[in-house]
PDB file of C-alpha atoms and ligand atoms in Angstrom:
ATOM      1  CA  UNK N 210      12.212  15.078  -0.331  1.00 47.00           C
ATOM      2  CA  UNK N 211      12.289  11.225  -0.718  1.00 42.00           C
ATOM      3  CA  UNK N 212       9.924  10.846   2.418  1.00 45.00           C
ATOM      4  CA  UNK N 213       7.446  12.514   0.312  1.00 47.00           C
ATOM      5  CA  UNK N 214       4.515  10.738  -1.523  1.00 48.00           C
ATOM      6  CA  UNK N 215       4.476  12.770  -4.182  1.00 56.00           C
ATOM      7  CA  UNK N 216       4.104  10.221  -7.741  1.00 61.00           C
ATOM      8  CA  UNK N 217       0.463  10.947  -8.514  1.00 66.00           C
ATOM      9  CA  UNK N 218      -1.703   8.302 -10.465  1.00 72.00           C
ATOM     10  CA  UNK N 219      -1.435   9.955 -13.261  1.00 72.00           C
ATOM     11  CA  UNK N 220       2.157   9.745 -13.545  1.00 72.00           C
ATOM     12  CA  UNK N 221       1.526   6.102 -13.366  1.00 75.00           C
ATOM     13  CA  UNK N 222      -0.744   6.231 -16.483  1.00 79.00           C
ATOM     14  CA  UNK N 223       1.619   8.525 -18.640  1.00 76.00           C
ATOM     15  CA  UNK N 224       4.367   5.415 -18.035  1.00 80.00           C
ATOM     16  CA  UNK N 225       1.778   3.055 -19.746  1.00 85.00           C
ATOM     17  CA  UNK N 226       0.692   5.700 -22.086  1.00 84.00           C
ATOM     18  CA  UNK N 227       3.873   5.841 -23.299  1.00 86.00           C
ATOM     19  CA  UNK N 228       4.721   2.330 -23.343  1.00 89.00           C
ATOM     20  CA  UNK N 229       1.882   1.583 -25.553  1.00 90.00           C
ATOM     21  CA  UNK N 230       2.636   4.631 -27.975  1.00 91.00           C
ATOM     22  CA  UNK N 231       6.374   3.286 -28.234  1.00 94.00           C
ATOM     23  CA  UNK N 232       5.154   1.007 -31.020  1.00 93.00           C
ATOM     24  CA  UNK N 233       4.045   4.138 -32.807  1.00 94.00           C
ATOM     25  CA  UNK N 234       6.588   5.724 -33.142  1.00 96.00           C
ATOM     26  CA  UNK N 235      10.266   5.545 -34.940  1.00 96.00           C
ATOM     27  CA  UNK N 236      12.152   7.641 -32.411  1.00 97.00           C
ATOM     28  CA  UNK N 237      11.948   9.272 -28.743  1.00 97.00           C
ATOM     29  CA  UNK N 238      12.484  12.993 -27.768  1.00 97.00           C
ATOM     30  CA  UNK N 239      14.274  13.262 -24.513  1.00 97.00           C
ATOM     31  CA  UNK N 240      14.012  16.701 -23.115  1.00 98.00           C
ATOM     32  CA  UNK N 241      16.225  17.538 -20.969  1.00 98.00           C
ATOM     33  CA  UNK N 242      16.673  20.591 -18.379  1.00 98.00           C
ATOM     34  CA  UNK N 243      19.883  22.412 -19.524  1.00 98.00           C
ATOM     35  CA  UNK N 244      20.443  23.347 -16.698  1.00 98.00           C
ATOM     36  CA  UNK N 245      20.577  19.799 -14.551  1.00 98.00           C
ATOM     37  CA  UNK N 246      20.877  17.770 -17.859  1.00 98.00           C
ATOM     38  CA  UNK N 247      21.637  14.559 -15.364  1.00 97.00           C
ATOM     39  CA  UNK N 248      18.805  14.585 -13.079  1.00 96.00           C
ATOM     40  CA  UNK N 249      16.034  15.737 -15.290  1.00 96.00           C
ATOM     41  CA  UNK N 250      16.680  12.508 -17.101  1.00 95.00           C
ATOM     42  CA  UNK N 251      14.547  10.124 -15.950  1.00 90.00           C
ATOM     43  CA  UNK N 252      15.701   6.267 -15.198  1.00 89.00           C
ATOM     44  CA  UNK N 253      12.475   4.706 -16.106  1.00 88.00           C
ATOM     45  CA  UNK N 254      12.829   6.263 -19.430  1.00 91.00           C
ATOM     46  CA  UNK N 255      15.369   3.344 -20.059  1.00 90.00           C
ATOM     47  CA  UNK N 256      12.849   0.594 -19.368  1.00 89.00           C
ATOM     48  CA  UNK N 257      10.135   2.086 -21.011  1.00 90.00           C
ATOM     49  CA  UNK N 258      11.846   2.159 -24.166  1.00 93.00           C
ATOM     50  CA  UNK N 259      14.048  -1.246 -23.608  1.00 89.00           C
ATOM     51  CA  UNK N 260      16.119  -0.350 -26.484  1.00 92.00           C
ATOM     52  CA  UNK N 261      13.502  -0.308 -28.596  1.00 94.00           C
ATOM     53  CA  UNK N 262      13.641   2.990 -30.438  1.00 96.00           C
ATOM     54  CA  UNK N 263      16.753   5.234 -30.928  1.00 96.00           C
ATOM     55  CA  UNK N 264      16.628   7.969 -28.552  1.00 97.00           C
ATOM     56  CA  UNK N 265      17.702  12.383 -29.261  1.00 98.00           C
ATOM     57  CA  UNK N 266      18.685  13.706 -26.548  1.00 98.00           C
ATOM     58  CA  UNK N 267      17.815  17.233 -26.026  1.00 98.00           C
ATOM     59  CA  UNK N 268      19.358  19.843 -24.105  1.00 98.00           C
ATOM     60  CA  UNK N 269      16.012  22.702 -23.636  1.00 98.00           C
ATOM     61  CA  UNK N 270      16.598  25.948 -21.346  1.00 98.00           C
ATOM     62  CA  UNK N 271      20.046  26.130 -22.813  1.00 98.00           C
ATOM     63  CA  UNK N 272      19.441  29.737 -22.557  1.00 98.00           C
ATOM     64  CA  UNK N 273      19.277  29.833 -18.662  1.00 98.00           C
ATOM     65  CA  UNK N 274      22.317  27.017 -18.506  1.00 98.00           C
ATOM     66  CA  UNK N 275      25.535  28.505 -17.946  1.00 98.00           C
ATOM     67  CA  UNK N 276      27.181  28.460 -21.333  1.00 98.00           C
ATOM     68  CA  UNK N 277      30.593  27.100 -20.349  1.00 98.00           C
ATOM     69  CA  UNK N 278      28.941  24.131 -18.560  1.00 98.00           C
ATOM     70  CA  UNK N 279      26.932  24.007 -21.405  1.00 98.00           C
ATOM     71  CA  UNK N 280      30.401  23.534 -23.510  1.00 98.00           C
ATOM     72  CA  UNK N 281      31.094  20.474 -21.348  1.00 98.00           C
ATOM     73  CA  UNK N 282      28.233  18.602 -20.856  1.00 98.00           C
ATOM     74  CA  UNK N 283      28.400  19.231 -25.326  1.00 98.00           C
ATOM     75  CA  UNK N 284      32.113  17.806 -25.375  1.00 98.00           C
ATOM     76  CA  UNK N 285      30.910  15.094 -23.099  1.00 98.00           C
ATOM     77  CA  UNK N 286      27.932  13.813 -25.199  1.00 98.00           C
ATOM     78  CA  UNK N 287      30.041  13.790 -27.968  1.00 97.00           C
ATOM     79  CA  UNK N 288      32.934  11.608 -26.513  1.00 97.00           C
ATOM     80  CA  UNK N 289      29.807   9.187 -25.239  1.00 96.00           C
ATOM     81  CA  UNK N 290      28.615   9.052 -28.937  1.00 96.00           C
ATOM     82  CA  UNK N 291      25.373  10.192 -27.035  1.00 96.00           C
ATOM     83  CA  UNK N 292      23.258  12.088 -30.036  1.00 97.00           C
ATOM     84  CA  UNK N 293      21.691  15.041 -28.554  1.00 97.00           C
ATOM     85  CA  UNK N 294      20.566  18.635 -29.917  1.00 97.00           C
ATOM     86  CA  UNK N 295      21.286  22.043 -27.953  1.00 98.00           C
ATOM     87  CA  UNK N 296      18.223  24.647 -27.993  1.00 98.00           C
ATOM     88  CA  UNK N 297      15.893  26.893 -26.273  1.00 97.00           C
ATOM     89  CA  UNK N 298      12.589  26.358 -27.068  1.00 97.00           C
ATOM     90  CA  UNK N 299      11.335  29.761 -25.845  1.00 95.00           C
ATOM     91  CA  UNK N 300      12.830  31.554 -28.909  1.00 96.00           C
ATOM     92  CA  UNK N 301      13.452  28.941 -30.527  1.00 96.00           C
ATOM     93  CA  UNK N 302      17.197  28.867 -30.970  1.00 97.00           C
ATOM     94  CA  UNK N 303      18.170  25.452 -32.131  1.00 97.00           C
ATOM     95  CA  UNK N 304      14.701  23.626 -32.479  1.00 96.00           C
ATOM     96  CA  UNK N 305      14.997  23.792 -36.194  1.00 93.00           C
ATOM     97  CA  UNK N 306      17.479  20.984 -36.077  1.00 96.00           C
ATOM     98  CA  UNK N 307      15.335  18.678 -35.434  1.00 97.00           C
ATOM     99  CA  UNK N 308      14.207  16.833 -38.214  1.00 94.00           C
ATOM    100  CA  UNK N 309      18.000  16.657 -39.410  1.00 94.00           C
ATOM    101  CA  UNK N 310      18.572  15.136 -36.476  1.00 96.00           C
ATOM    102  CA  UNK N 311      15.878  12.440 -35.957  1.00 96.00           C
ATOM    103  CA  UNK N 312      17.016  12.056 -39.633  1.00 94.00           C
ATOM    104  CA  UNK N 313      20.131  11.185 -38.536  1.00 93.00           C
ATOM    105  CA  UNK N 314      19.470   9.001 -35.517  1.00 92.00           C
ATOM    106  CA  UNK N 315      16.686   6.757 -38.081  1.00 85.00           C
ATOM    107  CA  UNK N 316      18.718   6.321 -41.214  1.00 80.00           C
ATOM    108  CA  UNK N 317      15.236   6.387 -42.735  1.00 80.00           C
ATOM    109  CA  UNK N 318      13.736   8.137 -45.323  1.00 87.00           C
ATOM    110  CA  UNK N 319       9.548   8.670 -45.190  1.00 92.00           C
ATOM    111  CA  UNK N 320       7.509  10.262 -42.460  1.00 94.00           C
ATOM    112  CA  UNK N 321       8.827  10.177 -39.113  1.00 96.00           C
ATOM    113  CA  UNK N 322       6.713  10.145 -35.899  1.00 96.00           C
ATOM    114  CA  UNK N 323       8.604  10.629 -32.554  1.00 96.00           C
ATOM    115  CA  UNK N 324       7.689  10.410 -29.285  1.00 95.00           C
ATOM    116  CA  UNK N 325       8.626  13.654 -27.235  1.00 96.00           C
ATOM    117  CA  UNK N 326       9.295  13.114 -23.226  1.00 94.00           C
ATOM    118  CA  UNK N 327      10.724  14.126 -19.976  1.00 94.00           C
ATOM    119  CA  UNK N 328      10.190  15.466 -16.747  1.00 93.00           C
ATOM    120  CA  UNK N 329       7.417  18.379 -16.135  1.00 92.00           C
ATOM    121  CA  UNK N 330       7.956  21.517 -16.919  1.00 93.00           C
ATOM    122  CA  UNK N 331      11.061  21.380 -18.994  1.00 96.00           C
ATOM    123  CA  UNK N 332       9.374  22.838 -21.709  1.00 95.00           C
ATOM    124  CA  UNK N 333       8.539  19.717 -24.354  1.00 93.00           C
ATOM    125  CA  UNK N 334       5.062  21.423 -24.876  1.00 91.00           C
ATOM    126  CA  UNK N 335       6.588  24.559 -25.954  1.00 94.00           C
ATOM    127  CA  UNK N 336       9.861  22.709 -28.276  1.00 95.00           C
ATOM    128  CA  UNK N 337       6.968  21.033 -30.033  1.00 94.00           C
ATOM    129  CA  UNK N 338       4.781  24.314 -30.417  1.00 92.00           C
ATOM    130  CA  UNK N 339       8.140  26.341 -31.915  1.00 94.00           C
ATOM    131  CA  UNK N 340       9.172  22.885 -34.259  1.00 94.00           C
ATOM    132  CA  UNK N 341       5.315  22.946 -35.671  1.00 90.00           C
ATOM    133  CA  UNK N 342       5.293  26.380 -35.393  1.00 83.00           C
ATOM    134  CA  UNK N 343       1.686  26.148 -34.027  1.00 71.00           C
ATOM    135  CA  UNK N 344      -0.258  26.529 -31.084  1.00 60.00           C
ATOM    136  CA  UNK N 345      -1.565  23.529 -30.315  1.00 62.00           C
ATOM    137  CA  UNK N 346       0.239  22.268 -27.977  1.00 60.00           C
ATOM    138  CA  UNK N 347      -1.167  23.485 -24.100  1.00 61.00           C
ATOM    139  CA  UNK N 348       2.020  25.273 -22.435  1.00 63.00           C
ATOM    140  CA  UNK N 349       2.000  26.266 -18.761  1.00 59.00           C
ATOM    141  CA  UNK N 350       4.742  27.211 -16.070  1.00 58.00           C
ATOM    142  CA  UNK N 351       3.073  25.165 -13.921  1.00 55.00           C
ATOM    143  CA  UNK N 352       4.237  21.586 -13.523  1.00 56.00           C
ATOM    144  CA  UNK N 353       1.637  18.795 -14.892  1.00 54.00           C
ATOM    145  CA  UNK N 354      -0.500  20.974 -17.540  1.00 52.00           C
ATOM    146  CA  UNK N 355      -0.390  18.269 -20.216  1.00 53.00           C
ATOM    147  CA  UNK N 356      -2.560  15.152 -19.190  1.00 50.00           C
ATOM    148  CA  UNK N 357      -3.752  13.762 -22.384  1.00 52.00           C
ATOM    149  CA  UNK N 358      -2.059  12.102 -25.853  1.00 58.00           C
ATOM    150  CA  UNK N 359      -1.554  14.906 -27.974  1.00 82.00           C
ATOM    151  CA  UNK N 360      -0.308  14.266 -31.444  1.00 89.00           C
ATOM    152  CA  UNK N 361       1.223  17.263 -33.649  1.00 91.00           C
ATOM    153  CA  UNK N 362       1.492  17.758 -37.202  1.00 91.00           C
ATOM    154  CA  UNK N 363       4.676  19.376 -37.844  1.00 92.00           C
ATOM    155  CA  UNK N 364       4.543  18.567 -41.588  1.00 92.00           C
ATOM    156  CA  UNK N 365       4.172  16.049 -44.231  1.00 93.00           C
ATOM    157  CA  UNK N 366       7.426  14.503 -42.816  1.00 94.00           C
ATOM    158  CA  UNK N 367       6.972  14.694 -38.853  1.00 95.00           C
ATOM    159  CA  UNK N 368       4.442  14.431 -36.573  1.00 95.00           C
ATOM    160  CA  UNK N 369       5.115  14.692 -32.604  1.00 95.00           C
ATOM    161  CA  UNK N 370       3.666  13.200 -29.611  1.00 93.00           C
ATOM    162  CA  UNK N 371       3.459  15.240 -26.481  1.00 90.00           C
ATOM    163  CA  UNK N 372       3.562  13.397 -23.375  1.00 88.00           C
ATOM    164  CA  UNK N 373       2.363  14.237 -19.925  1.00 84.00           C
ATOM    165  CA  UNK N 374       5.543  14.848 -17.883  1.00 84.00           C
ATOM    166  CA  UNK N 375       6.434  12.368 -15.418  1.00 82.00           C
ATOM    167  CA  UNK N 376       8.815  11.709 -12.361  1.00 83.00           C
ATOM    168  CA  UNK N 377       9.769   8.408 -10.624  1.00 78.00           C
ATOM    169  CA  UNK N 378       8.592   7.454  -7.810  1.00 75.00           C
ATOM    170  CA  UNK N 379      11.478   7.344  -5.992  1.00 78.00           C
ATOM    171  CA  UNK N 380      15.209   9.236  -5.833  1.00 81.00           C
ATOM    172  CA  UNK N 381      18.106   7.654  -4.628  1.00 83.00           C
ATOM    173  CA  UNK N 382      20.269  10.572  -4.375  1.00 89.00           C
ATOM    174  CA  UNK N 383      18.417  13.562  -2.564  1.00 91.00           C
ATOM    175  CA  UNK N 384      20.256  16.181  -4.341  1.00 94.00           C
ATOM    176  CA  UNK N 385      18.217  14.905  -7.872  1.00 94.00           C
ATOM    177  CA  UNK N 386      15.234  15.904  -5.951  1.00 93.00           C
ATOM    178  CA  UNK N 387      16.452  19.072  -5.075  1.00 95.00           C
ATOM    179  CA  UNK N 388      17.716  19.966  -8.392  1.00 96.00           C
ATOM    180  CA  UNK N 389      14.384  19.031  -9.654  1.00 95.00           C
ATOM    181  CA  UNK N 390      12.587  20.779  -7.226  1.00 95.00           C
ATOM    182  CA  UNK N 391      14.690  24.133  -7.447  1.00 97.00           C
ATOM    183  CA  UNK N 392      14.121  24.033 -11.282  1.00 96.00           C
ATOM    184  CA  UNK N 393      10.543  23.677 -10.832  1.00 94.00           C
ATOM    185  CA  UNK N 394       9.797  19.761 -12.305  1.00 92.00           C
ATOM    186  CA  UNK N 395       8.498  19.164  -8.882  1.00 89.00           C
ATOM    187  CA  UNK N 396       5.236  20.819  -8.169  1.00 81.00           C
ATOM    188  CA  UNK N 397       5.264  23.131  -5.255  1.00 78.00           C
ATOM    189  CA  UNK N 398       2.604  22.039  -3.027  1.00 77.00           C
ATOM    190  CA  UNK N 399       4.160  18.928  -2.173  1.00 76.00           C
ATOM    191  CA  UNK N 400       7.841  21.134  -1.140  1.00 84.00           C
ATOM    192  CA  UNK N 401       8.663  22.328   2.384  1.00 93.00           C
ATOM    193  CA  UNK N 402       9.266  25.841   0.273  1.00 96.00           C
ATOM    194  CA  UNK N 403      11.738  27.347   3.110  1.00 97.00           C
ATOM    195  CA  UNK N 404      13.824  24.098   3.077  1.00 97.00           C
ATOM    196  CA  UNK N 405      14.108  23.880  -0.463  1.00 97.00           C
ATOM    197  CA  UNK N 406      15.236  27.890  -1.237  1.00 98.00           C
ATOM    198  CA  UNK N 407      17.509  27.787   1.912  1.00 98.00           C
ATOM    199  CA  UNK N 408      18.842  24.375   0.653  1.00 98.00           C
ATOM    200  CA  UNK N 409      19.190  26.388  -3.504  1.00 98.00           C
ATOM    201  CA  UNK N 410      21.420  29.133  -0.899  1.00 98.00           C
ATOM    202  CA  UNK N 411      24.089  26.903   0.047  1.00 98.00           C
ATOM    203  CA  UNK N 412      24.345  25.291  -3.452  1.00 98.00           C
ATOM    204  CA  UNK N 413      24.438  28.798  -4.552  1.00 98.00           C
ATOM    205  CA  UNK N 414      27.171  30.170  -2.003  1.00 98.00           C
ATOM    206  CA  UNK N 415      29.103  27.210  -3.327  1.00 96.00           C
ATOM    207  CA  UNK N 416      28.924  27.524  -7.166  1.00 96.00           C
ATOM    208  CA  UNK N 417      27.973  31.199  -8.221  1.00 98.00           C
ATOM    209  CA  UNK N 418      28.395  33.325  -4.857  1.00 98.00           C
ATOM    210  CA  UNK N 419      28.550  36.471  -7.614  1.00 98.00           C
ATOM    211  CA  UNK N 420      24.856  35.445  -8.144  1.00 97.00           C
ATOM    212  CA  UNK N 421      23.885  35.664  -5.072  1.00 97.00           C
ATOM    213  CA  UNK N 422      25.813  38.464  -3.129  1.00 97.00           C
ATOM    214  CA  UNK N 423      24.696  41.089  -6.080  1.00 97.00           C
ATOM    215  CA  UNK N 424      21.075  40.315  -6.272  1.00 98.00           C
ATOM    216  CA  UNK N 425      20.673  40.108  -2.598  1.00 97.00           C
ATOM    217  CA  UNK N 426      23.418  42.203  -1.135  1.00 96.00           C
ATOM    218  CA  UNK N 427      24.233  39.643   1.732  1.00 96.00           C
ATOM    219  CA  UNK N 428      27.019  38.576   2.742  1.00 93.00           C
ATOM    220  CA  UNK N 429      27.797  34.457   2.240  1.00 94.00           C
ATOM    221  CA  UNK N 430      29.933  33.653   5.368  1.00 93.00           C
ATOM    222  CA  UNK N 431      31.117  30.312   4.634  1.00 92.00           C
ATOM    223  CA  UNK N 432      30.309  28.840   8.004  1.00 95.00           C
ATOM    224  CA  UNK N 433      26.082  30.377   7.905  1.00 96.00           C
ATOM    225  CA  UNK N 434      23.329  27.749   7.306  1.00 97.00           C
ATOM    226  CA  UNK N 435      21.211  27.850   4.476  1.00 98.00           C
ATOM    227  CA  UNK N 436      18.209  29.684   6.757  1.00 98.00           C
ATOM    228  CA  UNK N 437      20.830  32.509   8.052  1.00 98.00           C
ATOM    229  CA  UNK N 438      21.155  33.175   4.725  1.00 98.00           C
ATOM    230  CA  UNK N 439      17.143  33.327   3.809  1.00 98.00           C
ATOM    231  CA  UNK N 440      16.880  35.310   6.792  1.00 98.00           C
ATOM    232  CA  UNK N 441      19.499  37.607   5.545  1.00 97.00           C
ATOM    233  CA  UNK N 442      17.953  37.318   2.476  1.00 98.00           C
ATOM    234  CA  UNK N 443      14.461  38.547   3.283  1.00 98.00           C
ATOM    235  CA  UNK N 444      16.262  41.539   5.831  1.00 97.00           C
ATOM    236  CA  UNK N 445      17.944  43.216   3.327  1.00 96.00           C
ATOM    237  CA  UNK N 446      14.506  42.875   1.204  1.00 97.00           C
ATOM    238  CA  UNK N 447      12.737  44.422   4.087  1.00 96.00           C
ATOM    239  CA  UNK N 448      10.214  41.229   3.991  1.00 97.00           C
ATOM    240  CA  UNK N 449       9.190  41.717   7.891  1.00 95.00           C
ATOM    241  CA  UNK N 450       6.098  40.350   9.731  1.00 94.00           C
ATOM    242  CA  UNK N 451       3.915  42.183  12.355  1.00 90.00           C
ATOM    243  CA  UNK N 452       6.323  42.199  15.316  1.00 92.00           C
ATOM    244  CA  UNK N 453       9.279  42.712  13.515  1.00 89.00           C
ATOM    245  CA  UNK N 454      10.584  38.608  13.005  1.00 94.00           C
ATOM    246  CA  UNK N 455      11.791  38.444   9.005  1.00 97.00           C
ATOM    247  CA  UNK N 456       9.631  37.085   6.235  1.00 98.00           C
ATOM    248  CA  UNK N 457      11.369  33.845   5.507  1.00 97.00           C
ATOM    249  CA  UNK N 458       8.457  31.759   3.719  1.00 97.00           C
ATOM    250  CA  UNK N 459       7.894  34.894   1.607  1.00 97.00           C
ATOM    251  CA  UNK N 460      11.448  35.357   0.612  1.00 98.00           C
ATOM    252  CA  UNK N 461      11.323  31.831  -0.042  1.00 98.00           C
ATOM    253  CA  UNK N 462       8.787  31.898  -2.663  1.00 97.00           C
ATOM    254  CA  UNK N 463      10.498  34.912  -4.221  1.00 98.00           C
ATOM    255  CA  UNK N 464      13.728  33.501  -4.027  1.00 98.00           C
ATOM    256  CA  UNK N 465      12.419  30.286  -5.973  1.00 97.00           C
ATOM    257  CA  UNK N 466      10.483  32.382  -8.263  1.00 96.00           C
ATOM    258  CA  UNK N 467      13.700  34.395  -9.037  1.00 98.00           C
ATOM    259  CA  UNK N 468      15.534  31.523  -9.911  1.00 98.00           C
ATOM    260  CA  UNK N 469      13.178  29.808 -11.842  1.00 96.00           C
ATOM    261  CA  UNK N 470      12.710  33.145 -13.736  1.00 94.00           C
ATOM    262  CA  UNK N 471      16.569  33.541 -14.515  1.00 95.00           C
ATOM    263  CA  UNK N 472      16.734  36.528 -12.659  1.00 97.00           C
ATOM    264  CA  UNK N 473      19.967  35.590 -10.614  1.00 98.00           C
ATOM    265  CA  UNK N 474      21.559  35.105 -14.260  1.00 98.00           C
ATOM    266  CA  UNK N 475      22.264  31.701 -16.078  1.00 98.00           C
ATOM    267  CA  UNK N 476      23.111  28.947 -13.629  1.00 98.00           C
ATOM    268  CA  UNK N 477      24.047  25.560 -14.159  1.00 98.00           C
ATOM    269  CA  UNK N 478      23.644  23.067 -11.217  1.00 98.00           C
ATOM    270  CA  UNK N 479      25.371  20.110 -12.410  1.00 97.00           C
ATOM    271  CA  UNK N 480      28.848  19.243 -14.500  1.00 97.00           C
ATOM    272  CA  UNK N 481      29.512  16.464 -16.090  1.00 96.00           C
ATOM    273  CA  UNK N 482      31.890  15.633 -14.067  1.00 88.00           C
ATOM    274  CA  UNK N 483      29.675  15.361 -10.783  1.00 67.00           C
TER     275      UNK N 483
HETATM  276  N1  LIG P  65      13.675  30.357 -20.578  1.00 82.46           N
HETATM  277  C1  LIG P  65      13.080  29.304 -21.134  1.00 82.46           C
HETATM  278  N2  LIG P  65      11.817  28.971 -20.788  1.00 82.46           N
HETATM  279  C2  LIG P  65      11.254  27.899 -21.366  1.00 82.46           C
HETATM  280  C3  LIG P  65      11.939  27.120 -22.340  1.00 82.46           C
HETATM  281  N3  LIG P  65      11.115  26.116 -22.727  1.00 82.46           N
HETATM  282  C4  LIG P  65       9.961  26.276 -22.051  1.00 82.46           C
HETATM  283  N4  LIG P  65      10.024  27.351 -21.229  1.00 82.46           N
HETATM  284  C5  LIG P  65       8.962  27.838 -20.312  1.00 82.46           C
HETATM  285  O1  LIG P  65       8.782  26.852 -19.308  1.00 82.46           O
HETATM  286  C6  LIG P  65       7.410  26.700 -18.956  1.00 82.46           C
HETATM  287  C7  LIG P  65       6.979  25.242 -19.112  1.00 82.46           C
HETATM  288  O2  LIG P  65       6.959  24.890 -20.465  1.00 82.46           O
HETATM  289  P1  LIG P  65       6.044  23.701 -21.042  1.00 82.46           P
HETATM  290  O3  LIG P  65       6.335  23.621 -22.480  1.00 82.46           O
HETATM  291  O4  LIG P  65       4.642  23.856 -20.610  1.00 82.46           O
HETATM  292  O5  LIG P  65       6.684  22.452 -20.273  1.00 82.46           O
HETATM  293  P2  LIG P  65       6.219  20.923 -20.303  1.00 82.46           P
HETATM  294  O6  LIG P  65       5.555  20.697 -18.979  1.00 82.46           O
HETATM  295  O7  LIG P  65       7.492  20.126 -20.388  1.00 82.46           O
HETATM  296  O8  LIG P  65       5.334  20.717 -21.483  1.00 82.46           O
HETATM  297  C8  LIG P  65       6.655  27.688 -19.844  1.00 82.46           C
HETATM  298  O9  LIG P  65       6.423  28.867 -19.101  1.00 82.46           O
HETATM  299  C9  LIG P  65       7.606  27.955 -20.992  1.00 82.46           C
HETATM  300  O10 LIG P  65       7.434  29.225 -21.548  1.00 82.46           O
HETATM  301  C10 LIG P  65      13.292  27.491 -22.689  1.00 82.46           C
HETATM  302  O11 LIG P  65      13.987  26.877 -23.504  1.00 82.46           O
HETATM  303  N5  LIG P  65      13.791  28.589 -22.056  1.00 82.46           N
HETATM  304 MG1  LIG P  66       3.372  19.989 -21.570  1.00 82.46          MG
END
């Protein structure tokens, strides 16, 4: 992962983007991935802003988060002091809090703009389309759809700015890259894809083994490597080339696709307490 060159100019731009809307706005938006809320925070988020606006942090894709985790990372931000706001922007569930909050975090009364951020693909596009209720906002479930400064009228007391996703250019810990990359925030061309899903196996085998013995019907032998268990993976799915050697690249796609898509159940890949 880290060998990769994989921050794009246009990440680059976003950063200055954003530092030059800072000034226009009275809060920031952090979106967060439910799901990894530690790594899909990004650390140049902190010097961009410089302390200069009050920051929400919020929890999105709390409905494929594991809902006890969930309860701790909740209990943690609230022993931090750390404001934040719980929802799933897909239905919808929790996004109407969010004027009391900014509310809350400003201490002002009058029209509020704020700034909404974070890492692609963890759904700030579609949290600002279910808060204004419109459309106007361009969604995708691809990484790196939003390139522009996009402004949204909410109502005569909020407007929004959507933000192009961005990354950092480098991660110190691998595993933040993987998490990232198994959740989808990393684009997929730039991902060894058989790597990565055999990688998402043994984090799997380790923290929900249910998940993965009753989708795929293998068995997780504590001792196989992450490819044994693709390749037992893609046997039991019958993925087989010409020749008879097993489909691993395919079953790799599906596997990521299957995660991404909830499909092994709701998974959380990181606690609060590591
Ligand atoms: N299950 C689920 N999917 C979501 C949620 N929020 C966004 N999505 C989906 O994730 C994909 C990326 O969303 P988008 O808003 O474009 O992400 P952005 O890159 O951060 O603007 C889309 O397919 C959305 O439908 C959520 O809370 N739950
Ligand atoms: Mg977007």
């Amino acid at each position: 992962m880290a060998e990769v060159q994989w921050f794009p100019g246009h990440m680059k731009k976003a950063e200055r983007m954003m530092q030059d809307s800072l000034k226009l706005v009275d809060a920031v938006c952090e979106i967060v991935d439910a799901r990894i809320p530690r790594s899909s925070r990004n650390p140049d988020l902190d010097s961009i802003i410089a302390g200069r606006r009050p920051r929400l942090l919020i929890l999105n894709r709390a409905d494929q988060a594991d809902p006890a985790v969930t309860a701790q990372w909740r209990a943690y931000y609230k022993a931090q002091g750390t404001p934040f706001l719980e929802c799933d922007a897909l239905s919808g569930r929790g996004v109407k809090e969010l004027p009391r909050a900014l509310r809350a975090l400003q201490g002002k009364q009058g029209p509020m703009r704020a700034m909404v951020a974070g890492v692609p693909n963890v759904g700030k596009s579609t949290f600002i389309n279910k808060v204004s209720r419109r459309k106007t906002a361009a969604t995708s479930d691809r990484p790196g759809v939003t390139r522009g400064k996009q402004w949204v009228t909410v109502d005569d007391q909020l407007e929004l700015l959507d933000t192009p996703g961005i990354l950092w250019p480098k991660f110190d810990d691998p595993a933040v890259g993987d998490r990232l990359a198994f959740t989808g925030a990393v684009k997929d061309d730039v991902l060894d894809g058989e790597a990565l899903a055999a990688r998402l196996l043994v984090t799997l085998r380790e923290s929900y083994p249910k998940a993965l013995t009753e989708r795929y019907k293998i068995v997780l032998l504590p001792e196989a490597q992450g490819w044994e268990l693709l390749e037992a993976c893609a046997r039991k799915r019958g993925f087989l080339m010409a020749g008879g050697a097993v489909d691993t690249e395919r079953m790799a796609a599906v596997l990521l696709d299957e995660f991404r898509g909830g499909k092994l159940g709701r998974i959380s890949l990181e606690r609060p307490t590591c």
